[in-house]
Coordinates of C-alpha atoms and ligand atoms in Angstrom, one line a residue:
Chain A
M15 CA 9.1 42.3 84.9
T16 CA 7.1 39.8 86.8
A17 CA 6.2 41.5 89.9
T18 CA 6.5 39.0 92.9
T19 CA 5.0 40.3 96.1
T20 CA 7.7 40.0 98.8
T21 CA 5.6 38.8 101.4
T22 CA 4.5 35.4 99.7
D23 CA 7.0 32.7 99.4
R24 CA 7.8 31.5 95.9
T25 CA 7.0 27.7 96.2
G26 CA 5.7 26.4 93.1
A27 CA 7.4 29.1 90.9
G28 CA 11.0 28.5 90.1
A29 CA 13.6 29.7 92.4
R30 CA 15.8 32.6 92.0
I31 CA 19.7 32.5 91.6
E32 CA 21.8 35.4 93.1
V33 CA 25.4 35.9 92.4
R34 CA 27.1 38.8 94.3
D35 CA 30.7 40.0 93.9
L36 CA 31.7 36.4 93.2
T37 CA 35.6 36.0 92.8
K38 CA 37.8 33.0 92.3
R39 CA 41.5 33.2 92.1
F40 CA 43.6 30.1 91.2
G41 CA 47.0 31.1 92.6
S42 CA 47.6 34.5 90.9
F43 CA 45.1 34.0 88.2
T44 CA 41.6 35.5 88.6
A45 CA 39.3 33.3 86.8
V46 CA 36.1 35.0 88.2
D47 CA 36.4 38.6 89.1
Q48 CA 33.6 40.5 91.3
L49 CA 30.8 38.9 89.1
S50 CA 27.3 40.0 90.2
F51 CA 24.1 38.8 88.3
S52 CA 20.8 37.4 89.0
V53 CA 18.5 34.8 87.4
E54 CA 14.9 35.4 87.5
P55 CA 12.5 32.6 88.5
G56 CA 10.7 30.8 85.7
R57 CA 12.9 32.1 82.9
I58 CA 15.5 30.6 80.8
T59 CA 18.7 32.5 81.1
G60 CA 21.8 32.1 78.8
F61 CA 25.1 32.3 80.6
L62 CA 27.3 33.2 77.7
G63 CA 31.0 33.9 77.2
P64 CA 33.9 32.7 75.2
N65 CA 35.9 29.7 76.3
G66 CA 37.8 30.3 79.4
A67 CA 35.6 33.2 80.3
G68 CA 34.8 31.7 83.7
K69 CA 31.5 30.1 83.1
T70 CA 32.3 26.7 84.5
T71 CA 34.1 28.1 87.4
T72 CA 31.0 30.2 88.3
L73 CA 28.7 27.4 88.1
R74 CA 30.9 25.1 90.2
M75 CA 31.1 27.8 92.8
L76 CA 27.2 28.2 92.7
L77 CA 26.9 24.3 93.2
G78 CA 29.4 24.3 96.1
L79 CA 32.1 22.4 94.3
I80 CA 34.6 25.4 94.3
R81 CA 35.2 27.4 97.2
P82 CA 34.8 31.2 96.3
T83 CA 37.8 33.5 97.1
G84 CA 35.1 36.2 97.8
G85 CA 31.5 37.0 97.3
S86 CA 28.5 34.7 97.4
A87 CA 26.3 32.5 95.2
T88 CA 23.0 31.5 96.5
I89 CA 19.8 29.8 95.3
E90 CA 16.6 30.9 97.0
G91 CA 18.9 32.7 99.5
Q92 CA 20.8 29.5 100.4
R93 CA 24.2 28.1 99.4
Y94 CA 24.0 24.8 97.6
Q95 CA 25.6 23.0 100.4
D96 CA 22.9 24.3 103.0
I97 CA 19.9 23.3 100.9
A98 CA 18.3 20.5 102.7
S99 CA 17.5 18.3 99.7
P100 CA 19.6 19.7 97.1
M101 CA 18.7 17.6 94.2
R102 CA 15.0 18.2 94.7
M103 CA 15.7 22.0 94.6
V104 CA 18.4 22.3 92.0
G105 CA 19.2 19.7 89.1
S106 CA 22.6 20.3 87.3
A107 CA 24.6 18.8 84.5
L108 CA 28.0 20.1 84.4
E109 CA 30.6 20.0 81.7
A110 CA 33.1 17.2 82.1
T111 CA 30.6 15.4 84.4
N112 CA 31.7 11.9 83.7
F113 CA 30.4 8.4 84.2
H114 CA 32.4 5.4 85.5
P115 CA 33.0 3.5 82.3
G116 CA 32.2 0.2 83.9
R117 CA 28.9 1.3 85.2
T118 CA 25.6 1.4 83.2
G119 CA 24.0 4.8 82.8
R120 CA 20.9 3.5 84.5
D121 CA 23.0 2.5 87.5
H122 CA 24.8 5.9 87.6
L123 CA 21.3 7.3 87.9
R124 CA 20.3 4.7 90.5
V125 CA 23.4 5.7 92.7
L126 CA 22.3 9.4 92.6
A127 CA 18.7 8.4 93.3
A128 CA 19.7 6.5 96.4
A129 CA 21.5 9.5 97.7
T130 CA 18.2 11.4 97.4
G131 CA 15.8 8.8 98.4
I132 CA 14.3 8.4 94.8
G133 CA 13.1 5.0 93.5
D134 CA 14.1 3.1 90.3
A135 CA 10.7 4.0 88.7
R136 CA 11.7 7.6 88.5
V137 CA 14.9 6.7 87.1
D138 CA 13.4 4.7 84.3
E139 CA 10.9 7.6 83.7
M140 CA 13.8 10.2 83.3
L141 CA 15.7 7.8 80.9
E142 CA 12.5 7.5 78.8
L143 CA 12.1 11.2 78.9
V144 CA 15.6 11.9 77.5
G145 CA 15.1 9.1 75.0
I146 CA 17.8 6.5 76.0
P147 CA 15.9 3.9 78.0
A148 CA 17.6 0.9 76.3
A149 CA 21.1 2.4 75.7
A150 CA 21.3 3.2 79.3
R151 CA 21.4 -0.4 80.3
K152 CA 24.9 -0.6 78.6
R153 CA 28.1 0.4 80.2
A154 CA 28.8 4.0 79.8
G155 CA 32.3 3.5 78.6
G156 CA 30.9 3.3 75.1
Y157 CA 28.6 6.4 75.1
S158 CA 28.7 9.1 72.5
M159 CA 28.9 12.7 73.6
G160 CA 25.2 12.9 72.9
M161 CA 24.3 10.1 75.0
R162 CA 26.4 11.6 77.9
Q163 CA 24.5 14.8 77.6
R164 CA 21.2 13.0 77.7
L165 CA 22.2 11.1 80.5
G166 CA 23.4 14.1 82.3
L167 CA 20.0 15.8 81.6
A168 CA 18.2 12.7 83.1
A169 CA 20.4 13.0 86.2
A170 CA 19.6 16.7 86.6
L171 CA 16.0 16.0 86.4
L172 CA 15.8 13.1 88.8
G173 CA 14.7 15.2 91.8
D174 CA 12.2 17.1 89.8
P175 CA 14.0 20.4 90.8
K176 CA 12.9 23.9 90.6
V177 CA 16.0 25.0 89.2
L178 CA 18.1 23.6 86.3
I179 CA 21.8 24.5 85.8
L180 CA 23.3 23.3 82.6
D181 CA 26.8 23.8 81.6
E182 CA 27.3 23.6 77.8
P183 CA 24.5 21.1 77.3
A184 CA 24.7 21.5 73.5
N185 CA 28.3 20.5 73.2
G186 CA 28.8 17.4 71.2
L187 CA 25.1 17.4 70.0
D188 CA 24.4 17.1 66.4
P189 CA 21.9 19.6 64.9
E190 CA 19.0 17.2 65.4
G191 CA 20.1 16.9 69.1
I192 CA 20.3 20.6 69.5
R193 CA 16.8 21.1 68.1
W194 CA 15.7 18.3 70.5
L195 CA 17.5 20.3 73.4
R196 CA 15.8 23.5 72.5
G197 CA 12.3 22.0 72.5
F198 CA 13.1 20.2 75.7
L199 CA 14.2 23.2 77.6
R200 CA 11.3 25.1 76.5
H201 CA 9.0 22.2 77.7
L202 CA 10.7 22.3 81.1
S203 CA 10.4 26.1 81.2
R204 CA 6.7 26.0 80.7
Q205 CA 6.6 23.8 83.8
G206 CA 7.9 26.9 85.7
K207 CA 11.4 25.9 86.3
T208 CA 14.2 28.3 86.4
I209 CA 16.8 27.4 83.7
L210 CA 20.5 28.7 83.6
V211 CA 22.3 27.2 80.5
S212 CA 25.7 28.2 79.6
S213 CA 27.3 28.4 76.1
H214 CA 30.2 29.8 74.4
M215 CA 28.0 30.3 71.3
L216 CA 25.3 32.9 71.4
Q217 CA 23.7 31.4 68.2
E218 CA 23.3 28.0 70.0
V219 CA 21.0 29.5 72.6
E220 CA 19.5 32.6 70.9
Q221 CA 16.1 30.9 70.1
T222 CA 15.9 29.4 73.3
V223 CA 16.7 31.9 76.1
D224 CA 14.7 34.7 77.6
D225 CA 17.4 36.5 79.4
V226 CA 21.3 36.7 78.8
V227 CA 24.2 37.1 81.2
I228 CA 27.4 37.7 79.3
I229 CA 30.8 37.5 80.7
N230 CA 34.3 37.7 79.6
N231 CA 37.5 37.4 81.4
G232 CA 35.6 36.6 84.5
R233 CA 33.6 39.9 84.5
L234 CA 30.1 40.8 83.7
V235 CA 29.8 42.2 80.3
K236 CA 26.1 42.4 79.8
Q237 CA 22.9 41.3 81.5
G238 CA 19.5 41.7 80.0
R239 CA 16.6 40.3 77.9
M240 CA 17.5 38.5 74.8
S241 CA 15.1 40.9 72.9
E242 CA 17.2 43.8 73.9
L243 CA 20.2 42.4 72.0
H244 CA 18.3 41.9 69.0
G245 CA 17.5 45.7 69.0
D246 CA 14.5 47.0 67.1
A247 CA 12.9 44.9 64.4
K248 CA 13.9 45.5 60.8
T249 CA 12.7 44.4 57.4
I250 CA 14.7 44.3 54.2
V251 CA 12.9 44.9 51.0
R252 CA 14.1 45.2 47.3
T253 CA 12.2 46.7 44.5
T254 CA 12.9 48.7 41.4
D255 CA 12.5 52.3 42.7
L256 CA 13.7 52.5 46.4
D257 CA 12.9 56.2 46.7
A258 CA 9.3 55.7 45.6
L259 CA 8.8 52.8 48.1
A260 CA 10.5 54.8 50.8
G261 CA 7.9 57.5 50.2
A262 CA 5.0 55.2 50.1
L263 CA 6.1 53.7 53.4
R264 CA 6.5 57.2 55.0
V265 CA 2.9 57.7 54.2
A266 CA 2.1 54.5 56.0
D267 CA 4.1 55.7 59.1
V268 CA 7.1 53.5 58.5
T269 CA 10.4 55.0 58.2
S270 CA 13.2 53.3 56.2
E271 CA 16.6 53.8 55.0
T272 CA 18.5 52.8 51.8
Q273 CA 21.2 50.2 52.2
D274 CA 23.1 49.1 49.2
D275 CA 20.4 48.1 46.7
A276 CA 17.7 47.5 49.2
L277 CA 15.5 49.2 51.7
V278 CA 15.6 48.7 55.3
A279 CA 12.2 49.4 57.0
A280 CA 11.8 49.9 60.8
T281 CA 9.0 47.4 61.2
D282 CA 8.6 43.6 61.5
D283 CA 5.3 43.8 59.5
L284 CA 6.1 42.0 56.2
R285 CA 2.5 42.1 55.2
L286 CA 2.2 45.8 55.5
I287 CA 5.2 46.4 53.4
G288 CA 3.9 44.0 50.7
D289 CA 0.7 45.8 50.6
V290 CA 2.2 49.3 50.4
A291 CA 4.4 48.2 47.5
L292 CA 1.4 46.7 45.7
R293 CA -0.7 49.7 46.0
A294 CA 2.3 51.8 44.9
G295 CA 2.6 49.4 41.8
L296 CA 6.1 48.5 42.7
P297 CA 7.4 45.0 42.2
V298 CA 8.8 43.2 45.1
Y299 CA 12.0 41.1 44.6
E300 CA 12.8 40.3 48.1
L301 CA 11.1 40.7 51.4
R302 CA 12.4 39.5 54.6
A303 CA 13.0 40.1 58.3
A304 CA 16.4 41.3 59.0
T305 CA 18.2 39.5 61.7
T306 CA 20.6 41.2 64.0
D307 CA 24.2 39.7 63.4
L308 CA 24.3 38.2 66.9
E309 CA 27.4 36.4 66.3
A310 CA 29.2 39.7 65.4
L311 CA 27.5 41.4 68.3
F312 CA 28.7 38.8 70.8
F313 CA 32.2 38.9 69.4
Q314 CA 32.2 42.7 69.7
L315 CA 30.8 42.4 73.3
T316 CA 33.3 39.8 74.4
E317 CA 36.4 41.3 72.5
G318 CA 35.6 45.0 73.6
T319 CA 36.5 44.5 77.2
N320 CA 39.8 42.9 76.3
R321 CA 40.9 45.9 74.3
N322 CA 39.7 48.7 76.5
L323 CA 41.3 47.7 79.8
G324 CA 38.9 48.6 82.7
D325 CA 37.0 51.4 81.3
E326 CA 33.9 49.6 79.8
S327 CA 30.7 50.8 81.6
A328 CA 29.3 47.3 81.4
A329 CA 31.3 46.0 84.4
P330 CA 29.9 47.3 87.5
E331 CA 32.1 48.7 90.5
R332 CA 35.2 47.1 89.3
D333 CA 38.2 47.7 91.5
A334 CA 42.0 47.3 91.1
I335 CA 42.6 44.1 93.3
T336 CA 44.4 42.6 90.2
G337 CA 45.8 43.9 87.2
Q338 CA 44.8 40.6 85.6
E339 CA 43.3 40.7 82.1
G340 CA 42.9 38.1 79.4
A341 CA 46.1 37.8 77.2
N342 CA 44.2 37.1 74.1
G343 CA 42.6 39.9 72.1
Chain B
M21 CA 23.0 9.9 106.4
I22 CA 21.5 6.5 105.5
P23 CA 20.7 7.4 101.8
A24 CA 24.3 8.6 101.3
I25 CA 25.6 5.3 102.7
K26 CA 23.1 3.5 100.5
A27 CA 24.3 5.4 97.5
E28 CA 28.1 4.5 98.4
L29 CA 27.2 0.9 98.7
R30 CA 25.3 0.9 95.4
K31 CA 28.2 2.6 93.7
F32 CA 30.5 -0.3 94.8
F33 CA 28.2 -3.0 93.8
T34 CA 27.3 -1.6 90.4
T35 CA 30.8 -2.3 88.8
R36 CA 32.4 -5.5 88.1
L37 CA 35.1 -4.9 90.5
W38 CA 33.0 -6.2 93.4
W39 CA 32.6 -9.9 92.3
G40 CA 36.1 -10.2 91.0
M41 CA 37.3 -9.2 94.4
A42 CA 34.7 -11.5 96.0
I43 CA 36.1 -14.6 94.0
A44 CA 39.8 -13.5 94.9
M45 CA 38.8 -13.3 98.5
L46 CA 37.3 -16.7 98.6
V47 CA 40.2 -18.3 96.7
I48 CA 42.7 -16.7 98.9
G49 CA 41.0 -17.6 102.1
A50 CA 40.6 -21.2 101.2
G51 CA 44.0 -21.6 99.4
L52 CA 46.2 -20.3 102.0
A53 CA 44.2 -21.9 104.9
V54 CA 45.1 -25.2 103.1
A55 CA 48.8 -24.2 102.7
F56 CA 49.1 -23.1 106.2
G57 CA 47.2 -26.0 107.5
Y58 CA 50.0 -28.4 106.3
F59 CA 52.8 -25.9 107.1
V60 CA 51.9 -25.0 110.6
T61 CA 50.8 -28.3 111.8
A62 CA 54.0 -30.1 110.4
G63 CA 56.2 -27.2 112.2
A64 CA 54.4 -27.2 115.5
E65 CA 54.8 -31.0 115.9
S66 CA 58.5 -31.3 115.0
G67 CA 59.6 -28.5 117.2
A68 CA 62.6 -28.2 114.8
E69 CA 64.5 -24.8 114.7
G70 CA 63.1 -21.9 112.6
V71 CA 59.6 -23.1 112.2
P72 CA 56.7 -21.6 113.8
T73 CA 55.5 -22.6 117.3
G74 CA 52.3 -21.9 119.2
T75 CA 49.3 -23.4 121.2
A76 CA 46.4 -25.2 119.5
E77 CA 44.5 -21.9 119.5
Q78 CA 47.4 -20.0 117.7
V79 CA 47.7 -22.9 115.2
A80 CA 44.0 -22.7 114.3
N81 CA 44.2 -18.8 114.2
S82 CA 47.1 -19.0 111.8
V83 CA 45.3 -21.3 109.5
Y84 CA 42.1 -19.4 109.3
T85 CA 43.9 -16.0 108.8
G86 CA 46.7 -17.5 106.6
G87 CA 45.6 -15.5 103.6
L88 CA 44.6 -12.3 105.6
S89 CA 47.7 -10.4 104.5
F90 CA 46.5 -10.9 100.9
G91 CA 43.0 -10.2 101.8
Y92 CA 43.8 -6.9 103.5
L93 CA 45.9 -6.0 100.6
L94 CA 42.8 -6.3 98.5
T95 CA 40.6 -4.2 100.8
L96 CA 43.4 -1.7 100.8
V97 CA 43.0 -1.4 97.1
I98 CA 39.2 -1.3 97.4
G99 CA 39.6 1.8 99.8
I100 CA 42.0 3.5 97.3
M101 CA 39.7 2.7 94.3
Q102 CA 36.5 3.9 96.2
I103 CA 37.9 7.5 96.1
G104 CA 40.6 7.1 93.4
S105 CA 38.2 6.1 90.8
E106 CA 35.9 9.1 91.6
Y107 CA 38.8 11.4 90.8
R108 CA 39.8 9.5 88.0
H109 CA 36.6 9.2 86.2
K110 CA 35.4 12.6 87.5
T111 CA 32.4 11.1 89.2
I112 CA 33.3 13.0 92.3
T113 CA 31.4 15.9 90.8
S114 CA 27.9 14.1 90.7
T115 CA 28.8 12.5 94.1
L116 CA 29.1 15.8 95.6
L117 CA 26.2 17.3 93.7
A118 CA 24.0 14.6 95.3
V119 CA 25.8 14.9 98.8
P120 CA 27.2 18.3 98.9
R121 CA 28.0 18.4 102.5
R122 CA 31.5 16.8 102.4
G123 CA 31.7 15.7 105.9
Q124 CA 28.6 13.7 105.3
M125 CA 29.9 12.3 102.0
M126 CA 33.2 11.2 103.7
V127 CA 31.3 9.6 106.7
A128 CA 29.2 7.8 104.1
K129 CA 32.3 6.4 102.5
V130 CA 33.9 5.3 105.8
V131 CA 30.9 3.4 106.8
A132 CA 30.5 1.9 103.3
L133 CA 34.0 0.7 103.5
L134 CA 33.5 -0.9 107.0
V135 CA 30.5 -2.6 105.6
I136 CA 32.4 -3.7 102.5
G137 CA 35.1 -4.9 104.6
A138 CA 32.9 -6.9 106.8
I139 CA 31.1 -8.4 103.8
Y140 CA 34.5 -9.5 102.1
G141 CA 35.6 -10.7 105.6
L142 CA 32.7 -13.1 105.6
I143 CA 33.5 -14.3 102.1
F144 CA 36.9 -14.8 103.2
L145 CA 36.2 -16.7 106.3
V146 CA 33.6 -19.0 104.5
G147 CA 36.6 -20.2 102.4
S148 CA 39.3 -20.2 105.1
V149 CA 37.3 -21.8 107.8
A150 CA 35.7 -24.5 105.6
A151 CA 39.0 -25.4 104.0
G152 CA 41.2 -24.9 107.2
A153 CA 38.9 -26.9 109.4
L154 CA 39.1 -29.9 107.0
V155 CA 42.9 -29.7 107.0
L156 CA 43.2 -29.3 110.7
N157 CA 40.9 -32.4 111.3
A158 CA 42.8 -34.4 108.8
Q159 CA 46.0 -33.5 110.6
G160 CA 44.6 -34.5 113.9
Y161 CA 44.3 -30.9 115.3
S162 CA 41.0 -29.5 116.9
P163 CA 39.5 -27.0 114.4
F164 CA 38.0 -24.9 117.2
P165 CA 40.2 -25.5 120.3
S166 CA 38.9 -22.5 122.2
G167 CA 36.7 -19.4 122.1
G168 CA 39.7 -17.2 121.2
V169 CA 39.5 -18.7 117.6
F170 CA 36.0 -16.9 117.3
R171 CA 37.5 -13.6 118.5
T172 CA 40.3 -13.9 115.9
L173 CA 37.6 -14.6 113.3
A174 CA 35.5 -11.6 114.2
L175 CA 38.6 -9.4 114.3
S176 CA 39.5 -10.5 110.9
L177 CA 36.4 -8.6 109.6
L178 CA 37.5 -5.5 111.4
V179 CA 41.1 -5.9 110.0
L180 CA 39.7 -5.9 106.5
G181 CA 37.6 -2.9 107.2
L182 CA 40.3 -1.0 108.8
W183 CA 42.8 -1.6 105.9
A184 CA 40.0 -0.3 103.5
L185 CA 39.9 2.9 105.5
I186 CA 43.8 3.2 105.3
G187 CA 43.2 2.9 101.5
L188 CA 40.6 5.6 101.5
G189 CA 43.2 8.1 103.2
V190 CA 46.0 6.9 100.9
G191 CA 43.6 7.4 97.8
I192 CA 42.8 11.0 98.8
L193 CA 46.3 11.9 99.8
I194 CA 47.6 10.6 96.3
P195 CA 45.0 11.6 93.9
N196 CA 46.6 9.8 91.1
Q197 CA 45.0 6.3 91.4
V198 CA 47.7 4.3 89.7
A199 CA 50.4 5.9 91.8
A200 CA 48.4 5.5 94.9
L201 CA 47.9 1.7 94.3
L202 CA 51.6 1.2 93.4
I203 CA 52.8 3.2 96.5
A204 CA 50.4 1.6 98.9
V205 CA 51.1 -1.9 97.9
A206 CA 54.7 -1.3 97.8
V207 CA 54.7 0.2 101.3
A208 CA 52.6 -2.6 102.7
W209 CA 54.3 -5.5 101.1
I210 CA 58.1 -4.4 100.6
V211 CA 58.9 -1.2 102.5
E212 CA 57.3 -2.4 105.9
P213 CA 58.5 -5.8 106.0
I214 CA 62.1 -4.8 105.0
G215 CA 61.9 -1.9 107.5
G216 CA 60.8 -4.2 110.2
V217 CA 63.7 -6.6 109.7
L218 CA 66.2 -3.7 109.7
L219 CA 64.5 -2.2 112.8
S220 CA 64.6 -5.4 114.5
L221 CA 68.5 -5.4 114.4
W222 CA 68.2 -2.4 116.7
D223 CA 67.2 -3.2 120.2
F224 CA 64.9 0.0 120.7
G225 CA 63.4 -0.4 117.2
R226 CA 62.7 -4.0 117.7
D227 CA 61.0 -3.3 121.2
H228 CA 59.3 0.1 120.4
I229 CA 58.7 0.5 116.9
V230 CA 58.3 -2.8 115.0
P231 CA 55.3 -4.0 117.0
Y232 CA 53.5 -0.8 116.0
L233 CA 53.9 -1.1 112.2
P234 CA 50.6 -1.8 110.5
S235 CA 51.3 -5.3 109.4
A236 CA 52.8 -6.3 112.9
A237 CA 49.6 -4.9 114.7
T238 CA 47.4 -6.7 112.3
Q239 CA 49.1 -9.9 113.0
A240 CA 48.8 -9.2 116.8
M241 CA 45.1 -8.8 116.4
V242 CA 44.7 -12.2 115.0
N243 CA 47.3 -14.0 117.4
G244 CA 48.8 -16.6 115.2
V245 CA 51.8 -18.7 115.8
Q246 CA 55.2 -17.0 116.4
Q247 CA 58.0 -17.2 114.1
G248 CA 61.6 -16.3 114.5
G249 CA 62.6 -17.6 117.9
P250 CA 63.2 -15.6 121.2
D251 CA 65.1 -12.7 119.3
A252 CA 61.9 -11.7 117.5
A253 CA 59.9 -8.6 118.4
Q254 CA 57.3 -9.3 121.0
P255 CA 53.8 -8.7 119.5
L256 CA 51.2 -6.4 121.0
S257 CA 48.2 -8.1 122.8
W258 CA 45.2 -8.4 120.4
W259 CA 43.4 -5.3 121.7
A260 CA 46.4 -3.1 121.5
G261 CA 47.0 -4.3 118.0
A262 CA 43.4 -3.4 117.1
L263 CA 43.8 0.1 118.6
V264 CA 47.1 0.7 116.8
L265 CA 45.6 -0.3 113.4
A266 CA 42.4 1.7 114.2
A267 CA 44.7 4.5 114.8
Y268 CA 46.5 4.2 111.4
A269 CA 43.1 4.0 109.8
A270 CA 41.6 7.1 111.6
V271 CA 44.8 9.2 111.0
L272 CA 44.9 8.4 107.3
A273 CA 41.1 8.5 106.6
G274 CA 41.0 11.6 108.9
L275 CA 43.8 13.4 106.8
G276 CA 42.0 12.5 103.6
A277 CA 38.7 14.0 105.0
W278 CA 40.3 17.1 106.1
R279 CA 41.8 17.5 102.5
T280 CA 38.4 16.6 100.9
M281 CA 36.6 19.2 103.0
R282 CA 38.8 22.0 101.5
A283 CA 39.5 20.8 98.0
D284 CA 38.2 22.7 94.9
I285 CA 36.5 20.2 92.6
S286 CA 37.0 21.3 89.0
Ligands
ADP26 N1 41.4 24.5 88.8 C1 42.0 25.5 88.0 N2 43.3 25.9 88.3 C2 43.6 27.0 87.6 N3 43.1 27.6 86.5 C3 41.8 27.2 86.3 C4 41.1 26.2 87.0 N4 39.9 26.0 86.5 C5 39.7 26.9 85.6 N5 40.9 27.6 85.3 C6 41.0 28.7 84.4 O1 40.1 29.6 84.8 C7 39.7 30.1 83.5 C8 38.1 29.9 83.4 O2 37.7 28.7 83.2 P1 36.2 28.1 82.9 O3 35.6 28.6 84.2 O4 36.4 26.6 82.7 O5 35.8 28.9 81.7 P2 34.7 28.6 80.6 O6 33.9 27.5 81.2 O7 34.0 29.9 80.5 O8 35.3 28.1 79.4 C9 40.2 29.5 82.4 O9 41.4 30.4 82.0 C10 40.9 28.3 83.0 O10 42.1 27.9 82.6
MG27 MG1 33.2 25.7 80.7

């Protein structure tokens, strides 16, 4: 926990995002339902949930594009539309942000730059940064999804904001692009920016984010550290005599259990296990860190609330305004 | 406020629409000034029945603003597209992220449209005054018989700006851009003229409704020659015409702004 003394202002550090009891109904359909979570300054937070969970609707409310039915969403205690120079505080790239097909990407940025009093030099700098300086001089009509995502990122960064809000930025990127994005977000995070990045796939962001906010059917399912999702570290090792190795590990203070034809040890210290096996004279056929099956975990988290109508402890103070539940499940 | 207006203007001048429109304005201004130049001067002299009549000032006004009804159709289209293309291409999202206070965004659009209307007005007048003055001269008419001509020229700029604002309102109230364009053009060019003719058959309509229709108010502003003899509806004075057209623009753009203030952008 990064303790911030409440008396000092947070200028310099990224800003904090606070969502309180946020609700949006479209007619009788509740897209976002009493959602509360916060995003800590200077961290990368993954905003996760399956398609239709309400991520985009939540982010659009946070950005003043959709009017909440109830609750509030603030950045540094202010609604987006109350921030004096919003693009300098918050940079955002939303899903389905589009470009006029007849305008060049560069001119798209120049339009935004004009609205914020930013010069063309900064526009070109950002295009350079996201790697599309030449392509951005062509009309946007022919851009690939990857180009659009990069242009969207450049637009978000124009005002050198403290907060970045990105809706599914990995959509439509090839593996190379996703790797680039990962490094890019890490780089921005090191500058102290607060980053909120949505995705419908946990694996897409698992290596990037510090924290997660998981929603389903418009409700909070889980908020916490990414490391908590992973659970305790485990190592898988295979050898000829599992019991002998388990005994040797116990002597070295490492508990373990047999799973199929392998031993699962409660440590992430591969070297220690190798050394113990060597000393015990046991051959090692396989030695690797066990990864939590996050995909399965994510699936379980987001499916779970569908099946158990309204009794999941993860969703705080839910009330019975609507009987609305997702139909799938 | 100034940055938001600058962004709107930059938005307009960074697609190809603007110079296509500029060429159209110049051609329409010049072409119809020539056509009206021959038609009106011939009629005013002959005094034959059914042809337009008017003072030398009205003759000059008619020649210079001969293409104005095409011109304001174009700025009507520009107004519709200024907002319609934002919906259509979903650029309204980034527009509102840059200028999230929607009242401010709407004022910026209104000011930008008035500026754009004036710019196109100047382009239009360059064509119509140059070509029209030549024809008037050739026909033995004075190109600038009185100061009223200059008032008409200045008011044409306002006409084009106000019709652009009408377009802005229509473009918001009919969010489908193609539908908005078709409906607006059909109303301005088909429904209103036919309605005007039908209303003129009815005394009350002729005296109290027809002069207040948008195109009649526009014609009154620029004070051209009269057509249709003594039975035709009496036009408003130029300033009343300006007020009426400004009222149309204010109501439509105002309704549009009101709707934009409340809409969810998703
Ligand atoms: N303007 C709207 N009108 C009606 N329903 C909507 C609207 N926008 C979103 N929804 C619905 O709200 C739910 C959440 O959508 P969204 O926020 O886009 O989810 P996500 O981004 O997590 O995929 C979906 O079921 C979607 O169909
Ligand atoms: Mg979405």
